[in-house]
């Protein structure tokens, strides 16, 4: 084999190994799991195998972790304090950003079922810091509660 052909063959093998793998047809396939990113404080972004992104509790710059600039399909707000409710930090990845800030069950981000569970923000049943909402949902075969 001539040297040029060897290089072409080597590049073809390299390109095949680095090609993008197709996403599974089912949304949030368990075998691919999820990717969780902690942005600081109580803010997380969770991405499943098809790229669906949920962000929870964005904070403003006064918290001390810098300025957030995130993209998501759904935004979950646990309570209305500046360090959990800075909506301006999260922009939509698609046509609209699905916002959840209450209890009950709702469907967001093309099929993700989110259940808001009432809780208290303090040991005095919310008398000091007010109410809080925990969110239960399943992505990538994992059940998440925040």
mmCIF file of the C-alpha atoms, coordinates in Angstrom:
data_MODEL
# 
_entry.id   MODEL 
# 
loop_
_atom_site.group_PDB 
_atom_site.id 
_atom_site.type_symbol 
_atom_site.label_atom_id 
_atom_site.label_alt_id 
_atom_site.label_comp_id 
_atom_site.label_asym_id 
_atom_site.label_entity_id 
_atom_site.label_seq_id 
_atom_site.pdbx_PDB_ins_code 
_atom_site.Cartn_x 
_atom_site.Cartn_y 
_atom_site.Cartn_z 
_atom_site.occupancy 
_atom_site.B_iso_or_equiv 
_atom_site.pdbx_formal_charge 
_atom_site.auth_seq_id 
_atom_site.auth_comp_id 
_atom_site.auth_asym_id 
_atom_site.auth_atom_id 
_atom_site.pdbx_PDB_model_num 
ATOM 1   C CA . UNK A 1 1   ? 0.000   0.000  0.000  1.00 0.00 ? 1   UNK A CA 1 
ATOM 2   C CA . UNK A 1 2   ? 1.364   3.393  -0.950 1.00 0.00 ? 2   UNK A CA 1 
ATOM 3   C CA . UNK A 1 3   ? 1.954   5.928  1.857  1.00 0.00 ? 3   UNK A CA 1 
ATOM 4   C CA . UNK A 1 4   ? -0.856  8.240  0.700  1.00 0.00 ? 4   UNK A CA 1 
ATOM 5   C CA . UNK A 1 5   ? -3.356  5.380  0.773  1.00 0.00 ? 5   UNK A CA 1 
ATOM 6   C CA . UNK A 1 6   ? -2.218  4.414  4.268  1.00 0.00 ? 6   UNK A CA 1 
ATOM 7   C CA . UNK A 1 7   ? -2.902  7.950  5.469  1.00 0.00 ? 7   UNK A CA 1 
ATOM 8   C CA . UNK A 1 8   ? -6.327  7.948  3.850  1.00 0.00 ? 8   UNK A CA 1 
ATOM 9   C CA . UNK A 1 9   ? -7.154  4.578  5.416  1.00 0.00 ? 9   UNK A CA 1 
ATOM 10  C CA . UNK A 1 10  ? -5.936  5.771  8.828  1.00 0.00 ? 10  UNK A CA 1 
ATOM 11  C CA . UNK A 1 11  ? -8.000  8.965  8.587  1.00 0.00 ? 11  UNK A CA 1 
ATOM 12  C CA . UNK A 1 12  ? -11.090 6.979  7.559  1.00 0.00 ? 12  UNK A CA 1 
ATOM 13  C CA . UNK A 1 13  ? -10.717 4.723  10.623 1.00 0.00 ? 13  UNK A CA 1 
ATOM 14  C CA . UNK A 1 14  ? -10.221 7.733  12.877 1.00 0.00 ? 14  UNK A CA 1 
ATOM 15  C CA . UNK A 1 15  ? -13.285 9.479  11.447 1.00 0.00 ? 15  UNK A CA 1 
ATOM 16  C CA . UNK A 1 16  ? -15.424 6.355  11.915 1.00 0.00 ? 16  UNK A CA 1 
ATOM 17  C CA . UNK A 1 17  ? -14.343 6.059  15.550 1.00 0.00 ? 17  UNK A CA 1 
ATOM 18  C CA . UNK A 1 18  ? -15.105 9.720  16.270 1.00 0.00 ? 18  UNK A CA 1 
ATOM 19  C CA . UNK A 1 19  ? -18.438 9.904  14.505 1.00 0.00 ? 19  UNK A CA 1 
ATOM 20  C CA . UNK A 1 20  ? -21.503 11.030 16.385 1.00 0.00 ? 20  UNK A CA 1 
ATOM 21  C CA . UNK A 1 21  ? -23.464 8.128  17.787 1.00 0.00 ? 21  UNK A CA 1 
ATOM 22  C CA . UNK A 1 22  ? -27.192 8.244  17.054 1.00 0.00 ? 22  UNK A CA 1 
ATOM 23  C CA . UNK A 1 23  ? -29.516 9.053  19.927 1.00 0.00 ? 23  UNK A CA 1 
ATOM 24  C CA . UNK A 1 24  ? -31.846 6.290  21.050 1.00 0.00 ? 24  UNK A CA 1 
ATOM 25  C CA . UNK A 1 25  ? -35.372 6.564  19.654 1.00 0.00 ? 25  UNK A CA 1 
ATOM 26  C CA . UNK A 1 26  ? -37.026 6.485  23.094 1.00 0.00 ? 26  UNK A CA 1 
ATOM 27  C CA . UNK A 1 27  ? -36.819 9.650  25.177 1.00 0.00 ? 27  UNK A CA 1 
ATOM 28  C CA . UNK A 1 28  ? -34.333 9.444  28.028 1.00 0.00 ? 28  UNK A CA 1 
ATOM 29  C CA . UNK A 1 29  ? -33.237 5.842  27.540 1.00 0.00 ? 29  UNK A CA 1 
ATOM 30  C CA . UNK A 1 30  ? -32.157 4.267  30.816 1.00 0.00 ? 30  UNK A CA 1 
ATOM 31  C CA . UNK A 1 31  ? -29.079 2.647  29.281 1.00 0.00 ? 31  UNK A CA 1 
ATOM 32  C CA . UNK A 1 32  ? -27.672 6.109  28.521 1.00 0.00 ? 32  UNK A CA 1 
ATOM 33  C CA . UNK A 1 33  ? -28.445 7.657  31.927 1.00 0.00 ? 33  UNK A CA 1 
ATOM 34  C CA . UNK A 1 34  ? -28.279 11.403 32.574 1.00 0.00 ? 34  UNK A CA 1 
ATOM 35  C CA . UNK A 1 35  ? -25.651 14.093 32.917 1.00 0.00 ? 35  UNK A CA 1 
ATOM 36  C CA . UNK A 1 36  ? -25.942 16.298 36.022 1.00 0.00 ? 36  UNK A CA 1 
ATOM 37  C CA . UNK A 1 37  ? -24.108 19.613 36.317 1.00 0.00 ? 37  UNK A CA 1 
ATOM 38  C CA . UNK A 1 38  ? -23.974 21.497 39.608 1.00 0.00 ? 38  UNK A CA 1 
ATOM 39  C CA . UNK A 1 39  ? -23.649 25.238 38.942 1.00 0.00 ? 39  UNK A CA 1 
ATOM 40  C CA . UNK A 1 40  ? -23.300 26.208 42.602 1.00 0.00 ? 40  UNK A CA 1 
ATOM 41  C CA . UNK A 1 41  ? -25.658 26.760 45.537 1.00 0.00 ? 41  UNK A CA 1 
ATOM 42  C CA . UNK A 1 42  ? -28.808 24.724 44.697 1.00 0.00 ? 42  UNK A CA 1 
ATOM 43  C CA . UNK A 1 43  ? -28.691 25.121 40.910 1.00 0.00 ? 43  UNK A CA 1 
ATOM 44  C CA . UNK A 1 44  ? -28.424 22.024 38.751 1.00 0.00 ? 44  UNK A CA 1 
ATOM 45  C CA . UNK A 1 45  ? -28.869 21.202 35.069 1.00 0.00 ? 45  UNK A CA 1 
ATOM 46  C CA . UNK A 1 46  ? -29.861 17.671 34.125 1.00 0.00 ? 46  UNK A CA 1 
ATOM 47  C CA . UNK A 1 47  ? -29.582 16.411 30.536 1.00 0.00 ? 47  UNK A CA 1 
ATOM 48  C CA . UNK A 1 48  ? -30.907 13.077 29.264 1.00 0.00 ? 48  UNK A CA 1 
ATOM 49  C CA . UNK A 1 49  ? -29.831 10.960 26.302 1.00 0.00 ? 49  UNK A CA 1 
ATOM 50  C CA . UNK A 1 50  ? -31.832 12.950 23.745 1.00 0.00 ? 50  UNK A CA 1 
ATOM 51  C CA . UNK A 1 51  ? -30.541 16.321 24.985 1.00 0.00 ? 51  UNK A CA 1 
ATOM 52  C CA . UNK A 1 52  ? -33.646 17.303 26.921 1.00 0.00 ? 52  UNK A CA 1 
ATOM 53  C CA . UNK A 1 53  ? -32.453 19.727 29.613 1.00 0.00 ? 53  UNK A CA 1 
ATOM 54  C CA . UNK A 1 54  ? -34.014 20.639 32.963 1.00 0.00 ? 54  UNK A CA 1 
ATOM 55  C CA . UNK A 1 55  ? -32.572 23.413 35.119 1.00 0.00 ? 55  UNK A CA 1 
ATOM 56  C CA . UNK A 1 56  ? -33.443 23.819 38.798 1.00 0.00 ? 56  UNK A CA 1 
ATOM 57  C CA . UNK A 1 57  ? -33.097 26.895 41.049 1.00 0.00 ? 57  UNK A CA 1 
ATOM 58  C CA . UNK A 1 58  ? -30.960 29.429 39.152 1.00 0.00 ? 58  UNK A CA 1 
ATOM 59  C CA . UNK A 1 59  ? -29.371 32.132 41.308 1.00 0.00 ? 59  UNK A CA 1 
ATOM 60  C CA . UNK A 1 60  ? -28.306 35.709 40.671 1.00 0.00 ? 60  UNK A CA 1 
ATOM 61  C CA . UNK A 1 61  ? -24.739 37.025 40.730 1.00 0.00 ? 61  UNK A CA 1 
ATOM 62  C CA . UNK A 1 62  ? -24.946 38.191 44.358 1.00 0.00 ? 62  UNK A CA 1 
ATOM 63  C CA . UNK A 1 63  ? -24.739 34.564 45.547 1.00 0.00 ? 63  UNK A CA 1 
ATOM 64  C CA . UNK A 1 64  ? -21.025 34.559 44.680 1.00 0.00 ? 64  UNK A CA 1 
ATOM 65  C CA . UNK A 1 65  ? -20.698 31.833 42.036 1.00 0.00 ? 65  UNK A CA 1 
ATOM 66  C CA . UNK A 1 66  ? -20.559 34.205 39.067 1.00 0.00 ? 66  UNK A CA 1 
ATOM 67  C CA . UNK A 1 67  ? -23.142 34.909 36.410 1.00 0.00 ? 67  UNK A CA 1 
ATOM 68  C CA . UNK A 1 68  ? -25.259 32.038 35.105 1.00 0.00 ? 68  UNK A CA 1 
ATOM 69  C CA . UNK A 1 69  ? -26.027 31.765 31.381 1.00 0.00 ? 69  UNK A CA 1 
ATOM 70  C CA . UNK A 1 70  ? -27.938 28.530 30.856 1.00 0.00 ? 70  UNK A CA 1 
ATOM 71  C CA . UNK A 1 71  ? -30.218 26.973 28.230 1.00 0.00 ? 71  UNK A CA 1 
ATOM 72  C CA . UNK A 1 72  ? -32.997 24.546 29.136 1.00 0.00 ? 72  UNK A CA 1 
ATOM 73  C CA . UNK A 1 73  ? -36.278 23.034 28.009 1.00 0.00 ? 73  UNK A CA 1 
ATOM 74  C CA . UNK A 1 74  ? -37.797 23.228 31.501 1.00 0.00 ? 74  UNK A CA 1 
ATOM 75  C CA . UNK A 1 75  ? -37.088 25.383 34.549 1.00 0.00 ? 75  UNK A CA 1 
ATOM 76  C CA . UNK A 1 76  ? -38.072 24.257 38.049 1.00 0.00 ? 76  UNK A CA 1 
ATOM 77  C CA . UNK A 1 77  ? -38.231 26.843 40.854 1.00 0.00 ? 77  UNK A CA 1 
ATOM 78  C CA . UNK A 1 78  ? -38.426 25.463 44.412 1.00 0.00 ? 78  UNK A CA 1 
ATOM 79  C CA . UNK A 1 79  ? -39.207 28.791 46.092 1.00 0.00 ? 79  UNK A CA 1 
ATOM 80  C CA . UNK A 1 80  ? -39.172 32.523 45.464 1.00 0.00 ? 80  UNK A CA 1 
ATOM 81  C CA . UNK A 1 81  ? -35.903 33.732 46.919 1.00 0.00 ? 81  UNK A CA 1 
ATOM 82  C CA . UNK A 1 82  ? -33.240 35.546 44.838 1.00 0.00 ? 82  UNK A CA 1 
ATOM 83  C CA . UNK A 1 83  ? -30.863 32.616 45.236 1.00 0.00 ? 83  UNK A CA 1 
ATOM 84  C CA . UNK A 1 84  ? -33.325 30.088 43.725 1.00 0.00 ? 84  UNK A CA 1 
ATOM 85  C CA . UNK A 1 85  ? -35.511 32.125 41.358 1.00 0.00 ? 85  UNK A CA 1 
ATOM 86  C CA . UNK A 1 86  ? -33.306 34.105 38.954 1.00 0.00 ? 86  UNK A CA 1 
ATOM 87  C CA . UNK A 1 87  ? -35.196 33.231 35.756 1.00 0.00 ? 87  UNK A CA 1 
ATOM 88  C CA . UNK A 1 88  ? -33.207 35.653 33.607 1.00 0.00 ? 88  UNK A CA 1 
ATOM 89  C CA . UNK A 1 89  ? -30.235 33.264 33.802 1.00 0.00 ? 89  UNK A CA 1 
ATOM 90  C CA . UNK A 1 90  ? -32.068 30.530 31.873 1.00 0.00 ? 90  UNK A CA 1 
ATOM 91  C CA . UNK A 1 91  ? -32.997 30.831 28.210 1.00 0.00 ? 91  UNK A CA 1 
ATOM 92  C CA . UNK A 1 92  ? -35.003 28.407 26.144 1.00 0.00 ? 92  UNK A CA 1 
ATOM 93  C CA . UNK A 1 93  ? -33.408 25.745 23.950 1.00 0.00 ? 93  UNK A CA 1 
ATOM 94  C CA . UNK A 1 94  ? -36.599 25.370 21.894 1.00 0.00 ? 94  UNK A CA 1 
ATOM 95  C CA . UNK A 1 95  ? -39.678 27.487 21.150 1.00 0.00 ? 95  UNK A CA 1 
ATOM 96  C CA . UNK A 1 96  ? -40.708 27.920 24.795 1.00 0.00 ? 96  UNK A CA 1 
ATOM 97  C CA . UNK A 1 97  ? -39.250 27.369 28.236 1.00 0.00 ? 97  UNK A CA 1 
ATOM 98  C CA . UNK A 1 98  ? -41.587 25.284 30.389 1.00 0.00 ? 98  UNK A CA 1 
ATOM 99  C CA . UNK A 1 99  ? -41.726 26.829 33.866 1.00 0.00 ? 99  UNK A CA 1 
ATOM 100 C CA . UNK A 1 100 ? -42.798 24.874 36.955 1.00 0.00 ? 100 UNK A CA 1 
ATOM 101 C CA . UNK A 1 101 ? -43.090 26.662 40.284 1.00 0.00 ? 101 UNK A CA 1 
ATOM 102 C CA . UNK A 1 102 ? -45.969 24.928 42.052 1.00 0.00 ? 102 UNK A CA 1 
ATOM 103 C CA . UNK A 1 103 ? -47.168 21.662 43.482 1.00 0.00 ? 103 UNK A CA 1 
ATOM 104 C CA . UNK A 1 104 ? -49.094 19.065 41.501 1.00 0.00 ? 104 UNK A CA 1 
ATOM 105 C CA . UNK A 1 105 ? -48.233 17.064 38.412 1.00 0.00 ? 105 UNK A CA 1 
ATOM 106 C CA . UNK A 1 106 ? -47.448 18.589 35.038 1.00 0.00 ? 106 UNK A CA 1 
ATOM 107 C CA . UNK A 1 107 ? -45.795 17.491 31.802 1.00 0.00 ? 107 UNK A CA 1 
ATOM 108 C CA . UNK A 1 108 ? -42.908 19.555 30.432 1.00 0.00 ? 108 UNK A CA 1 
ATOM 109 C CA . UNK A 1 109 ? -40.134 19.306 27.855 1.00 0.00 ? 109 UNK A CA 1 
ATOM 110 C CA . UNK A 1 110 ? -41.898 16.941 25.448 1.00 0.00 ? 110 UNK A CA 1 
ATOM 111 C CA . UNK A 1 111 ? -43.088 14.313 27.872 1.00 0.00 ? 111 UNK A CA 1 
ATOM 112 C CA . UNK A 1 112 ? -41.220 14.724 31.147 1.00 0.00 ? 112 UNK A CA 1 
ATOM 113 C CA . UNK A 1 113 ? -43.704 14.308 34.019 1.00 0.00 ? 113 UNK A CA 1 
ATOM 114 C CA . UNK A 1 114 ? -42.822 16.504 37.009 1.00 0.00 ? 114 UNK A CA 1 
ATOM 115 C CA . UNK A 1 115 ? -44.585 16.286 40.369 1.00 0.00 ? 115 UNK A CA 1 
ATOM 116 C CA . UNK A 1 116 ? -44.266 19.205 42.777 1.00 0.00 ? 116 UNK A CA 1 
ATOM 117 C CA . UNK A 1 117 ? -44.468 18.153 46.427 1.00 0.00 ? 117 UNK A CA 1 
ATOM 118 C CA . UNK A 1 118 ? -45.151 20.796 49.089 1.00 0.00 ? 118 UNK A CA 1 
ATOM 119 C CA . UNK A 1 119 ? -42.540 21.153 51.816 1.00 0.00 ? 119 UNK A CA 1 
ATOM 120 C CA . UNK A 1 120 ? -41.290 23.798 54.249 1.00 0.00 ? 120 UNK A CA 1 
ATOM 121 C CA . UNK A 1 121 ? -38.141 25.857 53.840 1.00 0.00 ? 121 UNK A CA 1 
ATOM 122 C CA . UNK A 1 122 ? -37.345 25.666 57.559 1.00 0.00 ? 122 UNK A CA 1 
ATOM 123 C CA . UNK A 1 123 ? -37.844 23.524 60.652 1.00 0.00 ? 123 UNK A CA 1 
ATOM 124 C CA . UNK A 1 124 ? -40.795 25.698 61.714 1.00 0.00 ? 124 UNK A CA 1 
ATOM 125 C CA . UNK A 1 125 ? -43.080 24.446 58.908 1.00 0.00 ? 125 UNK A CA 1 
ATOM 126 C CA . UNK A 1 126 ? -42.264 27.468 56.731 1.00 0.00 ? 126 UNK A CA 1 
ATOM 127 C CA . UNK A 1 127 ? -43.027 30.069 59.408 1.00 0.00 ? 127 UNK A CA 1 
ATOM 128 C CA . UNK A 1 128 ? -39.571 31.646 59.024 1.00 0.00 ? 128 UNK A CA 1 
ATOM 129 C CA . UNK A 1 129 ? -38.602 31.257 55.348 1.00 0.00 ? 129 UNK A CA 1 
ATOM 130 C CA . UNK A 1 130 ? -41.890 30.294 53.729 1.00 0.00 ? 130 UNK A CA 1 
ATOM 131 C CA . UNK A 1 131 ? -42.976 27.324 51.636 1.00 0.00 ? 131 UNK A CA 1 
ATOM 132 C CA . UNK A 1 132 ? -40.798 25.199 49.384 1.00 0.00 ? 132 UNK A CA 1 
ATOM 133 C CA . UNK A 1 133 ? -41.567 22.737 46.605 1.00 0.00 ? 133 UNK A CA 1 
ATOM 134 C CA . UNK A 1 134 ? -39.666 19.511 46.001 1.00 0.00 ? 134 UNK A CA 1 
ATOM 135 C CA . UNK A 1 135 ? -39.747 18.162 42.442 1.00 0.00 ? 135 UNK A CA 1 
ATOM 136 C CA . UNK A 1 136 ? -39.953 14.478 41.562 1.00 0.00 ? 136 UNK A CA 1 
ATOM 137 C CA . UNK A 1 137 ? -39.296 13.347 37.982 1.00 0.00 ? 137 UNK A CA 1 
ATOM 138 C CA . UNK A 1 138 ? -37.676 10.513 36.070 1.00 0.00 ? 138 UNK A CA 1 
ATOM 139 C CA . UNK A 1 139 ? -35.004 10.988 33.423 1.00 0.00 ? 139 UNK A CA 1 
ATOM 140 C CA . UNK A 1 140 ? -32.677 8.459  31.854 1.00 0.00 ? 140 UNK A CA 1 
ATOM 141 C CA . UNK A 1 141 ? -34.084 5.633  33.960 1.00 0.00 ? 141 UNK A CA 1 
ATOM 142 C CA . UNK A 1 142 ? -33.328 7.437  37.219 1.00 0.00 ? 142 UNK A CA 1 
ATOM 143 C CA . UNK A 1 143 ? -35.855 8.921  39.601 1.00 0.00 ? 143 UNK A CA 1 
ATOM 144 C CA . UNK A 1 144 ? -34.760 12.357 40.783 1.00 0.00 ? 144 UNK A CA 1 
ATOM 145 C CA . UNK A 1 145 ? -36.014 14.428 43.710 1.00 0.00 ? 145 UNK A CA 1 
ATOM 146 C CA . UNK A 1 146 ? -34.788 17.960 44.343 1.00 0.00 ? 146 UNK A CA 1 
# 
